[in-house]
Coordinates of C-alpha atoms in Angstrom, one line a residue:
X14 CA 0.0 0.1 -0.1
X15 CA 1.4 3.2 -0.8
X16 CA -0.2 6.4 0.9
X17 CA 2.8 8.6 1.9
X18 CA 0.2 11.6 2.3
X19 CA -1.6 10.1 5.0
X20 CA -0.8 10.0 8.7
X21 CA 0.2 6.9 10.5
X22 CA -2.8 6.2 12.3
X23 CA -4.8 6.4 8.9
X24 CA -2.5 4.2 7.3
X25 CA -2.5 1.8 10.0
X26 CA -6.2 1.7 10.1
X27 CA -6.5 0.9 6.1
X28 CA -3.7 -1.7 6.7
X29 CA -6.1 -3.5 9.1
X30 CA -9.1 -2.8 7.0
X31 CA -7.4 -4.3 3.8
X32 CA -6.4 -7.6 6.0
X33 CA -10.3 -7.7 7.1
X34 CA -11.7 -7.4 4.0
X35 CA -9.3 -9.6 2.4
X36 CA -9.9 -12.7 5.1
X37 CA -13.6 -12.1 4.5
X38 CA -13.3 -12.6 0.9
X39 CA -10.9 -15.4 0.9
X40 CA -8.8 -13.7 -1.7
X41 CA -5.9 -15.8 -3.0
X42 CA -4.1 -13.1 -4.0
X43 CA -4.2 -9.4 -2.0
X44 CA -4.2 -6.8 -4.9
X45 CA -1.7 -3.9 -4.5
X46 CA -3.4 -0.9 -3.4
X47 CA -2.1 2.8 -4.3
X48 CA -3.8 5.6 -2.6
X49 CA -3.4 8.6 -4.4
X50 CA -3.3 12.2 -3.5
X51 CA -5.5 13.6 -6.0
X52 CA -7.3 11.8 -9.1
X53 CA -4.4 11.9 -11.5
X54 CA -5.4 9.6 -14.4
X55 CA -8.6 8.2 -12.6
X56 CA -12.0 9.1 -14.3
X57 CA -13.6 8.0 -11.3
X58 CA -12.8 8.0 -7.2
X59 CA -11.3 4.4 -7.5
X60 CA -10.2 1.6 -10.5
X61 CA -9.2 -1.5 -10.9
X62 CA -8.1 -3.0 -14.3
X63 CA -8.5 -6.8 -13.8
X64 CA -7.0 -7.6 -17.1
X65 CA -3.8 -6.2 -16.2
X66 CA -1.4 -8.6 -15.0
X67 CA -0.3 -6.9 -12.2
X68 CA -3.4 -6.5 -10.1
X69 CA -3.4 -2.9 -8.7
X70 CA -6.2 -0.9 -7.1
X71 CA -6.2 2.9 -7.3
X72 CA -8.0 5.1 -4.9
X73 CA -8.3 9.1 -4.9
X74 CA -7.8 9.5 -1.2
X75 CA -7.6 13.6 -1.4
X76 CA -9.9 15.5 0.5
X77 CA -11.7 12.1 1.6
X78 CA -12.9 10.7 4.5
X79 CA -11.2 7.4 5.7
X80 CA -14.3 5.9 5.9
X81 CA -15.1 6.5 1.9
X82 CA -11.7 5.5 1.2
X83 CA -12.0 2.0 2.9
X84 CA -15.5 1.8 0.5
X85 CA -13.9 2.5 -2.0
X86 CA -11.0 -0.1 -1.4
X87 CA -13.8 -2.6 -0.7
X88 CA -15.7 -2.0 -3.3
X89 CA -12.6 -3.0 -5.7
X90 CA -11.9 -5.5 -3.7
X91 CA -15.0 -7.1 -4.2
X92 CA -14.3 -6.8 -8.0
X93 CA -10.8 -8.4 -7.7
X94 CA -12.6 -11.6 -5.9
X95 CA -15.1 -11.7 -9.0
X96 CA -12.0 -11.8 -11.1
X97 CA -10.7 -14.8 -8.9
X98 CA -13.8 -16.3 -9.3
X99 CA -13.6 -16.3 -13.2
X100 CA -16.7 -14.0 -13.3
X101 CA -15.1 -11.1 -14.9
X102 CA -14.2 -13.0 -18.0
X103 CA -17.2 -12.2 -20.2
X104 CA -18.0 -8.8 -21.8
X105 CA -17.1 -5.7 -19.4
X106 CA -19.8 -5.7 -17.0
X107 CA -21.7 -2.1 -16.6
X108 CA -20.3 0.5 -14.3
X109 CA -23.8 1.5 -13.1
X110 CA -26.4 -1.2 -11.9
X111 CA -26.4 -4.9 -12.7
X112 CA -25.5 -8.2 -10.7
X113 CA -21.1 -7.2 -10.6
X114 CA -21.4 -4.1 -9.6
X115 CA -24.4 -4.2 -7.1
X116 CA -22.5 -6.7 -5.4
X117 CA -19.5 -4.7 -5.2
X118 CA -21.6 -1.8 -3.7
X119 CA -23.3 -3.9 -1.3
X120 CA -20.6 -5.8 0.2
X121 CA -18.6 -2.7 0.4
X122 CA -21.3 -1.4 2.6
X123 CA -21.3 -4.7 5.0
X124 CA -17.8 -4.5 5.5
X125 CA -17.8 -1.1 6.8
X126 CA -20.5 -1.7 9.0
X127 CA -18.7 -5.1 10.3
X128 CA -15.6 -3.3 10.5
X129 CA -17.1 -0.1 12.3
X130 CA -18.4 -2.2 15.1
X131 CA -14.6 -3.3 15.9
X132 CA -13.2 0.2 15.1
X133 CA -15.8 3.1 15.4
X134 CA -13.2 5.7 14.8
X135 CA -13.6 5.2 11.0
X136 CA -16.4 7.5 11.5
X137 CA -14.9 10.2 13.3
X138 CA -13.2 13.3 11.3

């Protein structure tokens, strides 16, 4: 995880959250996660290109609450699980709606709720 502009407490919380989501999803491989200080080349707040041999999740983290950054990470990690399950092999799924995107949104929300029971500080800002 590269995130030089975040404070150490936020870095630690994100690392713990990533481990939590990885274990909940039962991922075979944990993708590299890059937190960006601004959108850079991203068209959206987060991006995961599963067709790349190197699995990298990029998340714009500038001026965003930690809970929102975590939700974006979890969303993209669900897409990585879908990739591992071979469910992203067909045509590119729609960005809005549809089974793939709906699952990523709902699971990300569930992971935030579950994790906040262990660390309620994710809502503090």
